[in-house]
Short mmCIF file of C-alpha atoms and ligand atoms in Angstrom, two decimals:
data_model
loop_
_atom_site.label_atom_id
_atom_site.label_comp_id
_atom_site.label_asym_id
_atom_site.label_seq_id
_atom_site.Cartn_x
_atom_site.Cartn_y
_atom_site.Cartn_z
CA MET Q 4 14.89 -1.97 19.89
CA ILE Q 5 13.20 0.76 17.87
CA ASN Q 6 10.78 2.72 19.97
CA SER Q 7 7.94 4.28 17.99
CA PRO Q 8 4.76 6.02 19.15
CA ILE Q 9 2.74 4.25 16.43
CA CYS Q 10 3.41 0.89 18.17
CA ASP Q 11 1.89 2.16 21.43
CA ILE Q 12 -1.07 3.77 19.66
CA LEU Q 13 -1.99 0.63 17.70
CA GLY Q 14 -0.74 -2.07 20.07
CA ILE Q 15 1.75 -3.56 17.58
CA ASP Q 16 5.36 -4.63 18.20
CA TYR Q 17 7.09 -3.20 15.12
CA PRO Q 18 6.32 0.01 13.16
CA ILE Q 19 5.91 -1.83 9.85
CA PHE Q 20 2.61 -1.79 7.95
CA GLN Q 21 2.03 -4.21 5.11
CA GLY Q 22 0.74 -2.04 2.28
CA ALA Q 23 -2.70 -2.81 0.88
CA MET Q 24 -2.45 -4.39 -2.56
CA ALA Q 25 -5.72 -4.75 -4.47
CA TRP Q 26 -6.51 -8.40 -5.36
CA ILE Q 27 -3.37 -9.45 -3.45
CA SER Q 28 -3.32 -8.66 0.26
CA GLU Q 29 -6.11 -10.77 1.71
CA ALA Q 30 -6.71 -12.31 5.11
CA HIS Q 31 -3.84 -14.83 5.12
CA LEU Q 32 -1.08 -12.34 4.33
CA ALA Q 33 -2.55 -9.69 6.66
CA ALA Q 34 -2.85 -12.17 9.55
CA ALA Q 35 0.72 -13.43 9.01
CA VAL Q 36 2.09 -9.88 9.16
CA SER Q 37 0.04 -9.04 12.27
CA ASN Q 38 1.06 -12.31 13.94
CA ALA Q 39 4.69 -11.33 13.26
CA GLY Q 40 4.19 -8.05 15.14
CA GLY Q 41 3.59 -5.66 12.22
CA LEU Q 42 0.26 -4.35 10.98
CA GLY Q 43 -1.32 -6.54 8.30
CA ILE Q 44 -3.79 -4.80 6.00
CA ILE Q 45 -6.56 -6.35 3.93
CA ALA Q 46 -7.02 -4.53 0.62
CA GLY Q 47 -10.63 -3.69 -0.19
CA GLY Q 48 -9.78 -2.64 -3.75
CA ASN Q 49 -12.82 -2.95 -5.99
CA ALA Q 50 -14.09 -6.10 -4.23
CA PRO Q 51 -17.74 -6.62 -3.21
CA THR Q 52 -18.57 -5.59 0.38
CA ASP Q 53 -19.50 -9.14 1.41
CA TYR Q 54 -16.17 -10.47 0.18
CA ILE Q 55 -14.29 -7.88 2.28
CA ARG Q 56 -16.43 -8.76 5.35
CA ASP Q 57 -15.55 -12.44 4.85
CA GLN Q 58 -11.87 -11.52 4.69
CA ILE Q 59 -12.16 -9.63 7.99
CA GLN Q 60 -13.77 -12.68 9.60
CA THR Q 61 -11.12 -15.01 8.17
CA ALA Q 62 -8.33 -12.75 9.47
CA ARG Q 63 -9.98 -12.75 12.92
CA SER Q 64 -9.90 -16.55 12.88
CA LEU Q 65 -6.15 -16.45 12.12
CA THR Q 66 -4.93 -13.76 14.53
CA ASP Q 67 -5.82 -12.06 17.81
CA LYS Q 68 -3.58 -9.12 16.90
CA PRO Q 69 -4.81 -5.85 15.40
CA PHE Q 70 -5.00 -5.60 11.61
CA GLY Q 71 -6.28 -3.01 9.16
CA VAL Q 72 -8.58 -2.76 6.16
CA ASN Q 73 -7.80 -0.43 3.28
CA ILE Q 74 -10.64 1.26 1.46
CA MET Q 75 -9.95 2.25 -2.12
CA LEU Q 76 -12.06 5.37 -2.40
CA MET Q 77 -12.41 5.18 -6.19
CA SER Q 78 -14.30 1.91 -5.79
CA PRO Q 79 -18.01 2.27 -6.66
CA ASN Q 80 -19.03 0.65 -3.34
CA ALA Q 81 -16.61 2.68 -1.15
CA ALA Q 82 -19.48 4.15 0.95
CA GLU Q 83 -20.92 0.70 1.63
CA VAL Q 84 -17.49 -0.70 2.60
CA ALA Q 85 -16.94 2.34 4.83
CA GLU Q 86 -20.11 1.53 6.79
CA MET Q 87 -19.35 -2.20 6.91
CA VAL Q 88 -15.92 -1.66 8.50
CA ALA Q 89 -17.55 0.63 11.09
CA GLN Q 90 -20.02 -2.12 11.99
CA GLU Q 91 -17.20 -4.67 12.14
CA LYS Q 92 -15.16 -2.26 14.30
CA VAL Q 93 -11.88 -3.19 12.67
CA ALA Q 94 -8.84 -1.86 14.56
CA VAL Q 95 -7.42 0.27 11.75
CA VAL Q 96 -8.74 1.72 8.49
CA THR Q 97 -6.36 3.04 5.87
CA THR Q 98 -7.58 4.73 2.70
CA GLY Q 99 -6.18 5.29 -0.77
CA ALA Q 100 -6.90 7.12 -4.01
CA GLY Q 101 -9.08 9.87 -2.55
CA ASN Q 102 -10.34 11.95 0.36
CA PRO Q 103 -12.05 9.92 3.15
CA SER Q 104 -13.24 12.97 5.21
CA ARG Q 105 -16.94 12.17 4.90
CA TYR Q 106 -16.50 8.79 6.63
CA MET Q 107 -14.02 9.73 9.31
CA GLU Q 108 -16.39 10.88 12.05
CA ARG Q 109 -18.28 7.59 11.90
CA TRP Q 110 -15.05 5.56 12.07
CA ARG Q 111 -13.71 7.58 14.98
CA GLU Q 112 -17.05 7.25 16.82
CA VAL Q 113 -16.64 3.45 16.93
CA GLY Q 114 -12.98 3.67 17.99
CA ILE Q 115 -11.28 2.88 14.67
CA ALA Q 116 -7.77 4.29 14.16
CA VAL Q 117 -7.97 6.11 10.80
CA ILE Q 118 -4.76 6.33 8.78
CA PRO Q 119 -5.20 7.82 5.29
CA VAL Q 120 -2.50 7.45 2.65
CA VAL Q 121 -1.59 10.93 1.37
CA PRO Q 122 0.42 12.17 -1.63
CA SER Q 123 0.89 15.82 -0.50
CA THR Q 124 1.16 18.11 2.54
CA GLY Q 125 -2.21 19.73 1.71
CA ILE Q 126 -4.10 16.46 1.94
CA ALA Q 127 -2.08 15.47 5.04
CA LYS Q 128 -3.21 18.67 6.81
CA LEU Q 129 -6.80 18.11 5.70
CA MET Q 130 -6.66 14.61 7.17
CA GLN Q 131 -5.25 15.89 10.47
CA ARG Q 132 -8.12 18.40 10.71
CA ALA Q 133 -10.64 15.66 9.95
CA GLY Q 134 -9.33 13.64 12.92
CA ALA Q 135 -6.85 11.17 11.40
CA THR Q 136 -4.83 9.12 13.92
CA ALA Q 137 -1.77 9.19 11.64
CA VAL Q 138 -1.02 9.47 7.92
CA VAL Q 139 1.05 7.42 5.51
CA ALA Q 140 3.04 9.73 3.20
CA GLU Q 141 3.46 7.73 0.01
CA GLY Q 142 5.95 8.77 -2.65
CA GLY Q 143 5.68 7.96 -6.34
CA GLU Q 144 8.25 5.14 -6.09
CA SER Q 145 5.43 2.94 -4.83
CA GLY Q 146 3.38 0.52 -6.87
CA GLY Q 147 -0.22 1.29 -7.71
CA HIS Q 148 -1.71 4.78 -7.69
CA VAL Q 149 1.09 7.27 -7.45
CA GLY Q 150 1.38 10.92 -6.56
CA ASP Q 151 3.90 13.30 -8.16
CA LEU Q 152 6.37 13.63 -5.30
CA THR Q 153 9.12 11.22 -4.36
CA THR Q 154 9.31 9.78 -0.85
CA MET Q 155 12.58 11.68 -0.25
CA ALA Q 156 10.86 15.03 -0.93
CA LEU Q 157 7.39 14.25 0.43
CA LEU Q 158 8.13 12.63 3.77
CA PRO Q 159 10.00 15.46 5.54
CA GLN Q 160 7.50 18.01 4.23
CA VAL Q 161 4.54 16.01 5.55
CA ALA Q 162 6.38 15.44 8.86
CA ASP Q 163 6.74 19.24 9.17
CA ALA Q 164 3.16 19.92 8.11
CA VAL Q 165 1.30 17.81 10.70
CA ASP Q 166 1.54 16.99 14.41
CA ILE Q 167 0.18 13.44 14.13
CA PRO Q 168 2.47 10.45 13.47
CA VAL Q 169 3.63 10.00 9.86
CA LEU Q 170 4.63 6.74 8.20
CA GLY Q 171 6.75 6.65 5.07
CA ALA Q 172 5.90 4.57 2.00
CA GLY Q 173 7.17 4.21 -1.54
CA GLY Q 174 10.59 2.77 -2.35
CA ILE Q 175 11.10 1.12 1.04
CA ALA Q 176 11.89 -2.58 1.22
CA ASP Q 177 14.66 -3.09 3.75
CA GLY Q 178 16.28 -1.77 6.91
CA ARG Q 179 18.15 0.94 5.00
CA GLY Q 180 14.89 2.34 3.69
CA MET Q 181 13.33 2.12 7.13
CA ALA Q 182 16.25 3.88 8.84
CA ALA Q 183 16.17 6.59 6.16
CA ALA Q 184 12.43 7.08 6.60
CA LEU Q 185 12.90 7.53 10.35
CA MET Q 186 15.62 10.11 9.66
CA LEU Q 187 13.22 11.96 7.35
CA GLY Q 188 10.69 12.31 10.15
CA ALA Q 189 8.62 9.14 9.90
CA CYS Q 190 7.80 6.99 12.93
CA GLY Q 191 7.28 3.88 10.82
CA VAL Q 192 6.98 2.54 7.30
CA GLN Q 193 4.50 0.89 4.98
CA ILE Q 194 5.87 -1.76 2.66
CA GLY Q 195 3.98 -3.42 -0.19
CA THR Q 196 6.16 -4.98 -2.87
CA ARG Q 197 8.40 -6.99 -0.52
CA PHE Q 198 5.36 -8.54 1.17
CA LEU Q 199 3.96 -9.47 -2.24
CA VAL Q 200 6.57 -12.25 -2.45
CA ALA Q 201 6.00 -13.41 1.16
CA ASP Q 202 5.30 -17.14 1.48
CA GLU Q 203 1.88 -16.39 2.99
CA CYS Q 204 0.87 -14.16 0.06
CA ARG Q 205 -1.52 -16.09 -2.19
CA VAL Q 206 -1.05 -14.01 -5.34
CA ASN Q 207 -0.52 -16.00 -8.56
CA PRO Q 208 3.08 -17.41 -8.66
CA VAL Q 209 3.62 -15.78 -12.06
CA TYR Q 210 3.25 -12.37 -10.35
CA LYS Q 211 5.81 -13.27 -7.66
CA ALA Q 212 8.24 -14.54 -10.30
CA LYS Q 213 7.94 -11.29 -12.25
CA VAL Q 214 8.70 -9.16 -9.17
CA LEU Q 215 11.63 -11.40 -8.19
CA LYS Q 216 13.05 -11.09 -11.71
CA ALA Q 217 12.49 -7.35 -12.14
CA ARG Q 218 15.39 -4.90 -12.40
CA ASP Q 219 15.48 -1.31 -11.12
CA ILE Q 220 14.30 0.07 -14.47
CA ASP Q 221 11.49 -2.41 -15.00
CA THR Q 222 8.55 -0.36 -13.68
CA MET Q 223 6.71 2.47 -15.42
CA SER Q 224 3.73 4.68 -14.74
CA THR Q 225 0.69 4.89 -16.99
CA GLY Q 226 -2.73 6.53 -16.80
CA ARG Q 227 -1.63 10.13 -16.20
CA ARG Q 228 -4.08 11.23 -18.90
CA LEU Q 229 -6.96 9.77 -16.86
CA GLY Q 230 -5.87 11.72 -13.76
CA HIS Q 231 -4.68 8.76 -11.73
CA PRO Q 232 -1.28 7.46 -12.79
CA VAL Q 233 -0.46 3.90 -11.77
CA ARG Q 234 2.98 2.25 -11.43
CA SER Q 235 3.33 -1.27 -12.75
CA LEU Q 236 5.92 -3.64 -14.17
CA LYS Q 237 6.72 -3.10 -17.85
CA THR Q 238 4.68 -5.74 -19.68
CA PRO Q 239 2.95 -5.99 -23.07
CA PHE Q 240 -0.20 -4.62 -21.39
CA SER Q 241 1.46 -1.56 -19.85
CA GLN Q 242 3.37 -0.72 -23.06
CA GLU Q 243 0.14 -0.97 -25.05
CA PHE Q 244 -1.67 1.19 -22.48
CA LEU Q 245 0.99 3.89 -22.80
CA LYS Q 246 0.71 3.79 -26.59
CA LYS Q 247 -3.06 4.30 -26.41
CA GLU Q 248 -2.59 7.05 -23.83
CA TYR Q 249 -0.53 9.06 -26.33
CA ASP Q 250 -2.95 8.31 -29.18
CA SER Q 251 -5.47 11.15 -29.46
CA SER Q 252 -7.82 8.97 -31.51
CA VAL Q 253 -8.37 6.79 -28.41
CA SER Q 254 -11.01 8.31 -26.08
CA ASP Q 255 -10.66 8.40 -22.28
CA ALA Q 256 -13.59 5.99 -22.02
CA GLU Q 257 -11.86 3.53 -24.38
CA LEU Q 258 -8.66 3.83 -22.37
CA GLU Q 259 -10.53 3.15 -19.09
CA LYS Q 260 -12.21 0.17 -20.73
CA PHE Q 261 -8.85 -1.21 -21.91
CA GLY Q 262 -7.58 -1.18 -18.30
CA GLU Q 263 -10.64 -2.81 -16.77
CA GLY Q 264 -10.02 -6.18 -15.17
CA ALA Q 265 -6.26 -6.06 -15.74
CA LEU Q 266 -5.35 -6.18 -12.02
CA ARG Q 267 -7.39 -9.34 -11.54
CA LEU Q 268 -5.85 -10.92 -14.64
CA ALA Q 269 -2.40 -10.34 -13.14
CA ALA Q 270 -3.04 -11.24 -9.50
CA VAL Q 271 -5.51 -14.11 -9.88
CA ASP Q 272 -4.80 -15.56 -13.32
CA GLY Q 273 -1.12 -14.64 -13.68
CA ASP Q 274 -1.83 -13.51 -17.26
CA ALA Q 275 1.54 -12.14 -18.40
CA GLU Q 276 0.06 -10.76 -21.66
CA HIS Q 277 -3.08 -8.95 -20.48
CA GLY Q 278 -2.48 -8.44 -16.77
CA CYS Q 279 -1.42 -5.22 -15.01
CA PHE Q 280 1.28 -6.12 -12.47
CA LEU Q 281 1.39 -3.22 -9.99
CA ALA Q 282 4.78 -3.06 -8.24
CA GLY Q 283 7.12 -0.48 -6.77
CA GLN Q 284 10.48 0.82 -8.01
CA ILE Q 285 12.28 -1.30 -5.40
CA SER Q 286 11.14 -4.48 -7.19
CA GLY Q 287 14.74 -4.76 -8.40
CA MET Q 288 15.82 -5.22 -4.76
CA VAL Q 289 13.28 -7.90 -3.89
CA LYS Q 290 15.15 -11.11 -4.61
CA GLN Q 291 13.90 -13.69 -2.14
CA ALA Q 292 10.58 -15.26 -1.17
CA GLN Q 293 10.44 -15.51 2.63
CA PRO Q 294 7.91 -15.90 5.45
CA ALA Q 295 6.40 -12.55 6.50
CA ALA Q 296 7.92 -12.91 9.98
CA GLU Q 297 11.41 -13.26 8.49
CA ILE Q 298 10.89 -10.16 6.32
CA ILE Q 299 9.93 -8.15 9.38
CA SER Q 300 12.76 -9.42 11.59
CA GLU Q 301 15.36 -8.77 8.85
CA ILE Q 302 14.14 -5.22 8.27
CA MET Q 303 14.05 -4.44 12.00
CA ALA Q 304 17.51 -5.90 12.67
CA GLU Q 305 19.07 -4.01 9.75
CA ALA Q 306 17.40 -0.70 10.68
CA GLU Q 307 18.50 -1.07 14.32
CA THR Q 308 22.10 -1.81 13.34
CA LEU Q 309 22.22 1.20 11.02
CA LEU Q 310 20.60 3.60 13.47
CA ALA Q 311 22.85 2.42 16.30
CA ALA Q 312 25.89 3.07 14.06
CA ALA Q 313 24.71 6.58 13.11
CA PRO Q 314 27.16 8.35 15.47
CA LYS Q 315 30.03 7.24 13.15
CA TRP Q 316 28.95 10.02 10.77
CA VAL Q 317 29.40 12.72 13.37
CA LYS Q 318 32.81 13.99 14.38
O1 TUI M 14 -4.17 4.38 -3.39
C1 TUI M 14 -3.00 4.15 -3.54
N1 TUI M 14 -2.55 3.13 -4.32
C2 TUI M 14 -3.34 2.26 -5.04
S1 TUI M 14 -5.00 2.19 -5.08
C3 TUI M 14 -4.99 0.90 -6.11
S2 TUI M 14 -6.42 0.09 -6.66
C4 TUI M 14 -6.51 0.32 -8.31
N2 TUI M 14 -5.53 0.88 -8.96
C5 TUI M 14 -5.61 1.03 -10.27
C6 TUI M 14 -6.68 0.64 -10.97
C7 TUI M 14 -7.71 0.06 -10.31
C8 TUI M 14 -7.62 -0.12 -8.96
C9 TUI M 14 -3.72 0.57 -6.38
N3 TUI M 14 -2.81 1.32 -5.78
N4 TUI M 14 -2.07 4.87 -2.88
C10 TUI M 14 -2.43 5.92 -2.02
C11 TUI M 14 -2.70 7.18 -2.73
N5 TUI M 14 -3.66 7.99 -2.40
N6 TUI M 14 -2.04 7.66 -3.76
C12 TUI M 14 -2.63 8.84 -4.11
C13 TUI M 14 -3.65 9.03 -3.22
C14 TUI M 14 -4.56 10.12 -3.10
C15 TUI M 14 -4.96 10.83 -4.21
C16 TUI M 14 -5.86 11.88 -4.06
C17 TUI M 14 -5.05 10.48 -1.83
C18 TUI M 14 -5.92 11.51 -1.69
C19 TUI M 14 -6.32 12.20 -2.80
O2 TUI M 14 -7.19 13.19 -2.58
C20 TUI M 14 -7.59 13.98 -3.66
C21 TUI M 14 -8.85 14.63 -3.26
O3 TUI M 14 -8.78 15.82 -2.90
O4 TUI M 14 -9.87 13.94 -3.30
#
């Protein structure tokens, strides 16, 4: 049995968060993960506020357990979503792609546990000062928006930099990754890509098939020129994006425009030509579609076995 402070703080059984995946992690996946004892998270992404409120209500009809909502701070309606989740008093708010400081007092006031995703020690410290309950330190192995540092380098530095609980994310998909994250100073993990192929995940089957088929070298990052690099599977779209990124005759605005709508095309339509299939570097390790509960119990059992056997390394 792994004993983690984050379980007591949030009232969950296992220190495993399901990472927010824009257009992908909606109420059914989040509720399945929470029902299995982890923390399910609904991704706000760029969705309209009313849609996200509906998802919260659907999740509440599917589980009595705590779940979270992720607010993507680059979304044009981020402020409106921030207020909506306060009114809904969701148990946990996680944030991505920006600094949520301006909303944190309001969230704390209504009793929400605030857990920002951070790519550096500086932002982790800022979040601690602003009253964060915990932080998720996410390395660049992850899918989606990526920071510069790897999980291996980032996680112990963030664990040293703050006194609040730290979760590790990026490149974690099994019990080995979880055990390693705990050794690096984390008290839990956030996992996205492996939950993408969960039976309860309603993403387009083409997306699942692509992740299941991917090899270790099949992801790439694009968009550095626009200031927010994104990791995705290598596809005709991502190769074309990279080409345009290196072409000085293509303006930033044109590049932004080229990327617009590509996440939806992947997740909803399964458009293998024009879609942007965000996925982490561990895609090559994700080989089996399973119920969310089975994913969680496998990861926990493997991590426990490894941690219990740790004394074998010490003479
Ligand atoms: O946010 C993520 N991952 C994401 S967001 C997303 S949605 C999307 N992506 C691409 C195109 C359209 C929509 C997909 N994946 N991870 C957490 C994360 N947060 N990574 C980096 C950051 C971050 C960056 C800057 C956190 C704070 C920050 O603060 C800078 C500042 O000072 O404002």
